[in-house]
Amino acid sequence: MSIEKTLISRSEAETEALGAEIAATLPRGSVVLLRGNLGAGKTVFARGFARGLGIDEAVSSPTYTIVQEYELDGGGRLYHLDLYRISGVAAALDFGIDEFLGEKKSVSLIEWPERIESLLPDNAVTVEIIHKGETEREIHVRR
């Protein structure tokens, strides 16, 4: 079943709350593609997403480390990947990105997924964040 919705966020708190709401509805094994320009609010969304999975430690963008791993209650992990510095599919495979995709007990949240489009599962959830103003964001969710 396909679901599409568009929401307007007028603050970081609203963007975080939306991230938490989406995370709480997803089954383990999900892959979430987080799309948006620099400064759109992807990391803000990711903080809320982590909270929705029960993670209470600090969440930051893994721009330089490529992946941050967070333990989930009941086993599994949240893999928060930032592929901004990955040059393409070959570099992603060298890094082992494919091992994070669809791990049955875990959830993968991927920033800049367009760098590895051909590796992404067909059933991934897409979240696109569009910067509309100082604090306003238009957020499209497709499952």
GROMACS .gro file of N, CA and C in nm:
model
  429
    1MET      N    1   0.083  -0.118   0.000
    1MET     CA    2   0.000   0.000   0.000
    1MET      C    3   0.088   0.124   0.000
    2SER      N    4   0.060   0.216  -0.089
    2SER     CA    5   0.136   0.338  -0.102
    2SER      C    6   0.069   0.451  -0.024
    3ILE      N    7   0.150   0.527   0.049
    3ILE     CA    8   0.099   0.640   0.126
    3ILE      C    9   0.182   0.762   0.089
    4GLU      N   10   0.117   0.874   0.062
    4GLU     CA   11   0.186   1.000   0.037
    4GLU      C   12   0.119   1.107   0.120
    5LYS      N   13   0.202   1.189   0.187
    5LYS     CA   14   0.146   1.303   0.257
    5LYS      C   15   0.247   1.416   0.257
    6THR      N   16   0.195   1.538   0.265
    6THR     CA   17   0.277   1.658   0.271
    6THR      C   18   0.240   1.734   0.396
    7LEU      N   19   0.342   1.776   0.469
    7LEU     CA   20   0.321   1.850   0.593
    7LEU      C   21   0.406   1.977   0.591
    8ILE      N   22   0.362   2.076   0.663
    8ILE     CA   23   0.439   2.199   0.679
    8ILE      C   24   0.489   2.205   0.822
    9SER      N   25   0.619   2.225   0.838
    9SER     CA   26   0.679   2.243   0.969
    9SER      C   27   0.720   2.389   0.981
   10ARG      N   28   0.689   2.449   1.095
   10ARG     CA   29   0.721   2.590   1.116
   10ARG      C   30   0.829   2.610   1.222
   11SER      N   31   0.889   2.497   1.267
   11SER     CA   32   0.995   2.508   1.367
   11SER      C   33   1.077   2.379   1.370
   12GLU      N   34   1.195   2.387   1.431
   12GLU     CA   35   1.276   2.267   1.448
   12GLU      C   36   1.201   2.165   1.533
   13ALA      N   37   1.130   2.212   1.635
   13ALA     CA   38   1.056   2.121   1.723
   13ALA      C   39   0.950   2.044   1.644
   14GLU      N   40   0.881   2.111   1.552
   14GLU     CA   41   0.781   2.042   1.470
   14GLU      C   42   0.847   1.941   1.376
   15THR      N   43   0.963   1.976   1.320
   15THR     CA   44   1.034   1.883   1.232
   15THR      C   45   1.080   1.761   1.310
   16GLU      N   46   1.132   1.782   1.431
   16GLU     CA   47   1.173   1.670   1.515
   16GLU      C   48   1.053   1.582   1.550
   17ALA      N   49   0.941   1.645   1.583
   17ALA     CA   50   0.821   1.568   1.619
   17ALA      C   51   0.773   1.483   1.503
   18LEU      N   52   0.780   1.537   1.383
   18LEU     CA   53   0.740   1.459   1.265
   18LEU      C   54   0.834   1.340   1.245
   19GLY      N   55   0.965   1.363   1.264
   19GLY     CA   56   1.061   1.253   1.254
   19GLY      C   57   1.031   1.143   1.354
   20ALA      N   58   0.999   1.182   1.478
   20ALA     CA   59   0.966   1.084   1.582
   20ALA      C   60   0.839   1.007   1.546
   21GLU      N   61   0.739   1.078   1.494
   21GLU     CA   62   0.612   1.015   1.457
   21GLU      C   63   0.633   0.911   1.347
   22ILE      N   64   0.711   0.945   1.247
   22ILE     CA   65   0.736   0.852   1.136
   22ILE      C   66   0.813   0.730   1.185
   23ALA      N   67   0.917   0.753   1.264
   23ALA     CA   68   0.998   0.642   1.315
   23ALA      C   69   0.915   0.543   1.394
   24ALA      N   70   0.822   0.594   1.473
   24ALA     CA   71   0.741   0.508   1.559
   24ALA      C   72   0.646   0.418   1.479
   25THR      N   73   0.621   0.451   1.352
   25THR     CA   74   0.528   0.372   1.271
   25THR      C   75   0.597   0.269   1.183
   26LEU      N   76   0.730   0.273   1.177
   26LEU     CA   77   0.802   0.186   1.084
   26LEU      C   78   0.845   0.055   1.148
   27PRO      N   79   0.838  -0.053   1.072
   27PRO     CA   80   0.888  -0.181   1.125
   27PRO      C   81   1.040  -0.187   1.115
   28ARG      N   82   1.098  -0.274   1.194
   28ARG     CA   83   1.243  -0.300   1.184
   28ARG      C   84   1.271  -0.351   1.043
   29GLY      N   85   1.389  -0.320   0.993
   29GLY     CA   86   1.427  -0.357   0.857
   29GLY      C   87   1.399  -0.246   0.758
   30SER      N   88   1.336  -0.138   0.804
   30SER     CA   89   1.302  -0.027   0.714
   30SER      C   90   1.426   0.053   0.672
   31VAL      N   91   1.418   0.106   0.551
   31VAL     CA   92   1.519   0.198   0.499
   31VAL      C   93   1.447   0.328   0.468
   32VAL      N   94   1.497   0.438   0.523
   32VAL     CA   95   1.436   0.570   0.504
   32VAL      C   96   1.536   0.658   0.431
   33LEU      N   97   1.491   0.714   0.319
   33LEU     CA   98   1.574   0.801   0.236
   33LEU      C   99   1.540   0.945   0.271
   34LEU      N  100   1.637   1.019   0.317
   34LEU     CA  101   1.617   1.156   0.361
   34LEU      C  102   1.678   1.250   0.259
   35ARG      N  103   1.591   1.318   0.183
   35ARG     CA  104   1.634   1.404   0.074
   35ARG      C  105   1.611   1.550   0.109
   36GLY      N  106   1.704   1.637   0.062
   36GLY     CA  107   1.691   1.780   0.084
   36GLY      C  108   1.824   1.848   0.065
   37ASN      N  109   1.820   1.974   0.031
   37ASN     CA  110   1.944   2.051   0.011
   37ASN      C  111   2.017   2.072   0.142
   38LEU      N  112   2.141   2.120   0.134
   38LEU     CA  113   2.215   2.157   0.254
   38LEU      C  114   2.132   2.259   0.332
   39GLY      N  115   2.122   2.239   0.462
   39GLY     CA  116   2.049   2.331   0.547
   39GLY      C  117   1.898   2.314   0.546
   40ALA      N  118   1.848   2.210   0.480
   40ALA     CA  119   1.703   2.190   0.472
   40ALA      C  120   1.643   2.144   0.605
   41GLY      N  121   1.723   2.077   0.687
   41GLY     CA  122   1.673   2.028   0.815
   41GLY      C  123   1.681   1.877   0.829
   42LYS      N  124   1.764   1.813   0.749
   42LYS     CA  125   1.774   1.667   0.753
   42LYS      C  126   1.823   1.617   0.890
   43THR      N  127   1.922   1.685   0.947
   43THR     CA  128   1.975   1.641   1.076
   43THR      C  129   1.874   1.667   1.187
   44VAL      N  130   1.798   1.774   1.178
   44VAL     CA  131   1.692   1.801   1.275
   44VAL      C  132   1.589   1.688   1.269
   45PHE      N  133   1.547   1.651   1.148
   45PHE     CA  134   1.455   1.540   1.130
   45PHE      C  135   1.515   1.412   1.189
   46ALA      N  136   1.643   1.387   1.162
   46ALA     CA  137   1.711   1.266   1.211
   46ALA      C  138   1.711   1.260   1.364
   47ARG      N  139   1.730   1.374   1.430
   47ARG     CA  140   1.725   1.377   1.577
   47ARG      C  141   1.589   1.329   1.627
   48GLY      N  142   1.483   1.381   1.566
   48GLY     CA  143   1.349   1.339   1.605
   48GLY      C  144   1.323   1.193   1.572
   49PHE      N  145   1.372   1.150   1.456
   49PHE     CA  146   1.357   1.011   1.414
   49PHE      C  147   1.420   0.917   1.518
   50ALA      N  148   1.540   0.951   1.563
   50ALA     CA  149   1.608   0.871   1.664
   50ALA      C  150   1.526   0.867   1.794
   51ARG      N  151   1.471   0.981   1.833
   51ARG     CA  152   1.388   0.986   1.954
   51ARG      C  153   1.267   0.894   1.940
   52GLY      N  154   1.209   0.891   1.820
   52GLY     CA  155   1.093   0.805   1.795
   52GLY      C  156   1.126   0.657   1.805
   53LEU      N  157   1.253   0.623   1.793
   53LEU     CA  158   1.297   0.484   1.809
   53LEU      C  159   1.348   0.456   1.951
   54GLY      N  160   1.334   0.555   2.040
   54GLY     CA  161   1.374   0.537   2.179
   54GLY      C  162   1.519   0.571   2.209
   55ILE      N  163   1.586   0.637   2.117
   55ILE     CA  164   1.726   0.675   2.137
   55ILE      C  165   1.730   0.810   2.206
   56ASP      N  166   1.799   0.818   2.321
   56ASP     CA  167   1.802   0.945   2.393
   56ASP      C  168   1.941   1.009   2.396
   57GLU      N  169   2.038   0.948   2.331
   57GLU     CA  170   2.171   1.009   2.327
   57GLU      C  171   2.176   1.116   2.217
   58ALA      N  172   2.279   1.198   2.221
   58ALA     CA  173   2.294   1.306   2.123
   58ALA      C  174   2.305   1.248   1.981
   59VAL      N  175   2.234   1.309   1.889
   59VAL     CA  176   2.235   1.266   1.749
   59VAL      C  177   2.289   1.382   1.665
   60SER      N  178   2.393   1.354   1.589
   60SER     CA  179   2.451   1.456   1.503
   60SER      C  180   2.470   1.398   1.364
   61SER      N  181   2.497   1.485   1.269
   61SER     CA  182   2.516   1.439   1.132
   61SER      C  183   2.648   1.364   1.120
   62PRO      N  184   2.646   1.248   1.058
   62PRO     CA  185   2.769   1.171   1.039
   62PRO      C  186   2.844   1.208   0.911
   63THR      N  187   2.847   1.337   0.878
   63THR     CA  188   2.907   1.383   0.752
   63THR      C  189   3.050   1.333   0.734
   64TYR      N  190   3.129   1.337   0.839
   64TYR     CA  191   3.270   1.298   0.826
   64TYR      C  192   3.294   1.151   0.857
   65THR      N  193   3.206   1.091   0.935
   65THR     CA  194   3.224   0.949   0.970
   65THR      C  195   3.144   0.857   0.879
   66ILE      N  196   3.057   0.912   0.798
   66ILE     CA  197   2.968   0.843   0.705
   66ILE      C  198   2.852   0.774   0.776
   67VAL      N  199   2.878   0.706   0.886
   67VAL     CA  200   2.769   0.636   0.956
   67VAL      C  201   2.784   0.651   1.108
   68GLN      N  202   2.671   0.674   1.173
   68GLN     CA  203   2.662   0.669   1.318
   68GLN      C  204   2.569   0.553   1.350
   69GLU      N  205   2.604   0.475   1.451
   69GLU     CA  206   2.522   0.362   1.492
   69GLU      C  207   2.470   0.385   1.633
   70TYR      N  208   2.341   0.356   1.652
   70TYR     CA  209   2.276   0.371   1.781
   70TYR      C  210   2.203   0.242   1.813
   71GLU      N  211   2.222   0.191   1.934
   71GLU     CA  212   2.157   0.068   1.978
   71GLU      C  213   2.007   0.092   1.996
   72LEU      N  214   1.927  -0.005   1.953
   72LEU     CA  215   1.782  -0.001   1.971
   72LEU      C  216   1.741  -0.097   2.082
   73ASP      N  217   1.638  -0.060   2.157
   73ASP     CA  218   1.584  -0.151   2.258
   73ASP      C  219   1.540  -0.279   2.189
   74GLY      N  220   1.569  -0.392   2.249
   74GLY     CA  221   1.528  -0.521   2.192
   74GLY      C  222   1.623  -0.572   2.084
   75GLY      N  223   1.737  -0.507   2.067
   75GLY     CA  224   1.834  -0.550   1.966
   75GLY      C  225   1.821  -0.472   1.838
   76GLY      N  226   1.922  -0.481   1.757
   76GLY     CA  227   1.926  -0.405   1.633
   76GLY      C  228   1.981  -0.265   1.655
   77ARG      N  229   1.992  -0.191   1.547
   77ARG     CA  230   2.051  -0.058   1.552
   77ARG      C  231   1.979   0.037   1.458
   78LEU      N  232   1.995   0.165   1.488
   78LEU     CA  233   1.964   0.269   1.391
   78LEU      C  234   2.096   0.302   1.325
   79TYR      N  235   2.102   0.288   1.193
   79TYR     CA  236   2.217   0.330   1.115
   79TYR      C  237   2.181   0.463   1.051
   80HIS      N  238   2.248   0.568   1.093
   80HIS     CA  239   2.227   0.701   1.035
   80HIS      C  240   2.345   0.727   0.943
   81LEU      N  241   2.317   0.724   0.813
   81LEU     CA  242   2.422   0.739   0.713
   81LEU      C  243   2.412   0.875   0.644
   82ASP      N  244   2.525   0.939   0.625
   82ASP     CA  245   2.532   1.064   0.550
   82ASP      C  246   2.629   1.039   0.435
   83LEU      N  247   2.576   1.032   0.314
   83LEU     CA  248   2.655   0.993   0.197
   83LEU      C  249   2.705   1.113   0.117
   84TYR      N  250   2.701   1.232   0.176
   84TYR     CA  251   2.744   1.353   0.107
   84TYR      C  252   2.886   1.340   0.051
   85ARG      N  253   2.973   1.275   0.125
   85ARG     CA  254   3.114   1.262   0.084
   85ARG      C  255   3.143   1.135   0.004
   86ILE      N  256   3.041   1.054  -0.022
   86ILE     CA  257   3.057   0.934  -0.103
   86ILE      C  258   3.041   0.972  -0.250
   87SER      N  259   3.135   0.930  -0.333
   87SER     CA  260   3.136   0.974  -0.473
   87SER      C  261   3.044   0.893  -0.564
   88GLY      N  262   2.997   0.779  -0.519
   88GLY     CA  263   2.909   0.698  -0.602
   88GLY      C  264   2.898   0.557  -0.549
   89VAL      N  265   2.838   0.470  -0.629
   89VAL     CA  266   2.809   0.334  -0.587
   89VAL      C  267   2.937   0.256  -0.554
   90ALA      N  268   3.040   0.267  -0.636
   90ALA     CA  269   3.164   0.192  -0.612
   90ALA      C  270   3.225   0.229  -0.477
   91ALA      N  271   3.231   0.358  -0.448
   91ALA     CA  272   3.286   0.404  -0.320
   91ALA      C  273   3.197   0.356  -0.204
   92ALA      N  274   3.067   0.357  -0.223
   92ALA     CA  275   2.975   0.310  -0.120
   92ALA      C  276   2.996   0.162  -0.091
   93LEU      N  277   3.012   0.084  -0.196
   93LEU     CA  278   3.035  -0.060  -0.178
   93LEU      C  279   3.169  -0.085  -0.110
   94ASP      N  280   3.271  -0.007  -0.145
   94ASP     CA  281   3.401  -0.020  -0.079
   94ASP      C  282   3.389   0.008   0.071
   95PHE      N  283   3.302   0.101   0.105
   95PHE     CA  284   3.280   0.137   0.245
   95PHE      C  285   3.191   0.034   0.316
   96GLY      N  286   3.117  -0.048   0.242
   96GLY     CA  287   3.030  -0.150   0.299
   96GLY      C  288   2.889  -0.102   0.326
   97ILE      N  289   2.847   0.003   0.256
   97ILE     CA  290   2.714   0.060   0.276
   97ILE      C  291   2.603  -0.043   0.257
   98ASP      N  292   2.621  -0.134   0.163
   98ASP     CA  293   2.518  -0.234   0.134
   98ASP      C  294   2.486  -0.322   0.255
   99GLU      N  295   2.580  -0.335   0.348
   99GLU     CA  296   2.558  -0.417   0.467
   99GLU      C  297   2.458  -0.354   0.564
  100PHE      N  298   2.436  -0.223   0.553
  100PHE     CA  299   2.344  -0.154   0.642
  100PHE      C  300   2.200  -0.155   0.590
  101LEU      N  301   2.182  -0.185   0.463
  101LEU     CA  302   2.050  -0.174   0.400
  101LEU      C  303   1.964  -0.296   0.427
  102GLY      N  304   1.853  -0.275   0.493
  102GLY     CA  305   1.756  -0.382   0.512
  102GLY      C  306   1.794  -0.487   0.614
  103GLU      N  307   1.887  -0.457   0.703
  103GLU     CA  308   1.917  -0.551   0.811
  103GLU      C  309   1.789  -0.570   0.892
  104LYS      N  310   1.744  -0.690   0.908
  104LYS     CA  311   1.610  -0.720   0.958
  104LYS      C  312   1.576  -0.662   1.095
  105LYS      N  313   1.672  -0.652   1.187
  105LYS     CA  314   1.643  -0.600   1.321
  105LYS      C  315   1.675  -0.452   1.335
  106SER      N  316   1.722  -0.389   1.227
  106SER     CA  317   1.769  -0.252   1.234
  106SER      C  318   1.689  -0.160   1.142
  107VAL      N  319   1.716  -0.031   1.152
  107VAL     CA  320   1.656   0.071   1.067
  107VAL      C  321   1.769   0.156   1.012
  108SER      N  322   1.763   0.185   0.882
  108SER     CA  323   1.864   0.271   0.819
  108SER      C  324   1.799   0.401   0.776
  109LEU      N  325   1.862   0.512   0.815
  109LEU     CA  326   1.820   0.647   0.777
  109LEU      C  327   1.934   0.705   0.695
  110ILE      N  328   1.907   0.736   0.568
  110ILE     CA  329   2.014   0.772   0.474
  110ILE      C  330   1.996   0.913   0.422
  111GLU      N  331   2.092   1.000   0.455
  111GLU     CA  332   2.098   1.134   0.397
  111GLU      C  333   2.179   1.127   0.267
  112TRP      N  334   2.138   1.202   0.167
  112TRP     CA  335   2.201   1.205   0.035
  112TRP      C  336   2.195   1.069  -0.035
  113PRO      N  337   2.077   1.004  -0.037
  113PRO     CA  338   2.065   0.870  -0.097
  113PRO      C  339   2.086   0.868  -0.248
  114GLU      N  340   2.074   0.985  -0.313
  114GLU     CA  341   2.092   0.988  -0.458
  114GLU      C  342   2.233   0.944  -0.500
  115ARG      N  343   2.327   0.942  -0.408
  115ARG     CA  344   2.464   0.898  -0.438
  115ARG      C  345   2.470   0.747  -0.466
  116ILE      N  346   2.368   0.673  -0.415
  116ILE     CA  347   2.370   0.526  -0.430
  116ILE      C  348   2.236   0.473  -0.480
  117GLU      N  349   2.171   0.548  -0.563
  117GLU     CA  350   2.034   0.517  -0.608
  117GLU      C  351   2.015   0.370  -0.647
  118SER      N  352   2.109   0.312  -0.720
  118SER     CA  353   2.092   0.175  -0.770
  118SER      C  354   2.100   0.069  -0.659
  119LEU      N  355   2.149   0.105  -0.542
  119LEU     CA  356   2.159   0.010  -0.430
  119LEU      C  357   2.036   0.011  -0.340
  120LEU      N  358   1.949   0.110  -0.358
  120LEU     CA  359   1.840   0.130  -0.265
  120LEU      C  360   1.725   0.033  -0.288
  121PRO      N  361   1.663  -0.016  -0.181
  121PRO     CA  362   1.550  -0.109  -0.196
  121PRO      C  363   1.426  -0.036  -0.250
  122ASP      N  364   1.346  -0.108  -0.325
  122ASP     CA  365   1.224  -0.051  -0.383
  122ASP      C  366   1.123  -0.008  -0.277
  123ASN      N  367   1.125  -0.072  -0.162
  123ASN     CA  368   1.025  -0.042  -0.059
  123ASN      C  369   1.071   0.064   0.042
  124ALA      N  370   1.176   0.137   0.009
  124ALA     CA  371   1.226   0.241   0.100
  124ALA      C  372   1.122   0.352   0.116
  125VAL      N  373   1.121   0.412   0.233
  125VAL     CA  374   1.037   0.528   0.262
  125VAL      C  375   1.118   0.652   0.224
  126THR      N  376   1.055   0.744   0.151
  126THR     CA  377   1.124   0.867   0.111
  126THR      C  378   1.068   0.985   0.188
  127VAL      N  379   1.157   1.062   0.247
  127VAL     CA  380   1.121   1.186   0.315
  127VAL      C  381   1.199   1.297   0.247
  128GLU      N  382   1.128   1.391   0.186
  128GLU     CA  383   1.193   1.504   0.120
  128GLU      C  384   1.160   1.631   0.197
  129ILE      N  385   1.265   1.706   0.233
  129ILE     CA  386   1.248   1.829   0.309
  129ILE      C  387   1.286   1.947   0.218
  130ILE      N  388   1.192   2.039   0.204
  130ILE     CA  389   1.215   2.156   0.118
  130ILE      C  390   1.215   2.281   0.206
  131HIS      N  391   1.324   2.354   0.199
  131HIS     CA  392   1.342   2.478   0.274
  131HIS      C  393   1.252   2.585   0.213
  132LYS      N  394   1.155   2.635   0.291
  132LYS     CA  395   1.059   2.735   0.241
  132LYS      C  396   1.080   2.873   0.302
  133GLY      N  397   1.156   2.882   0.408
  133GLY     CA  398   1.177   3.009   0.477
  133GLY      C  399   1.267   2.989   0.597
  134GLU      N  400   1.286   3.094   0.674
  134GLU     CA  401   1.375   3.090   0.791
  134GLU      C  402   1.352   2.965   0.876
  135THR      N  403   1.227   2.938   0.912
  135THR     CA  404   1.197   2.821   0.994
  135THR      C  405   1.097   2.726   0.929
  136GLU      N  406   1.041   2.763   0.816
  136GLU     CA  407   0.936   2.682   0.753
  136GLU      C  408   0.996   2.579   0.657
  137ARG      N  409   0.944   2.456   0.669
  137ARG     CA  410   0.984   2.346   0.581
  137ARG      C  411   0.860   2.275   0.530
  138GLU      N  412   0.867   2.234   0.403
  138GLU     CA  413   0.762   2.150   0.346
  138GLU      C  414   0.820   2.009   0.342
  139ILE      N  415   0.750   1.915   0.402
  139ILE     CA  416   0.802   1.780   0.417
  139ILE      C  417   0.707   1.682   0.346
  140HIS      N  418   0.760   1.611   0.248
  140HIS     CA  419   0.685   1.511   0.173
  140HIS      C  420   0.729   1.372   0.218
  141VAL      N  421   0.632   1.288   0.249
  141VAL     CA  422   0.660   1.151   0.292
  141VAL      C  423   0.591   1.056   0.195
  142ARG      N  424   0.669   0.961   0.140
  142ARG     CA  425   0.614   0.860   0.048
  142ARG      C  426   0.659   0.721   0.095
  143ARG      N  427   0.559   0.632   0.105
  143ARG     CA  428   0.588   0.493   0.141
  143ARG      C  429   0.540   0.404   0.030
   0.00000   0.00000   0.00000
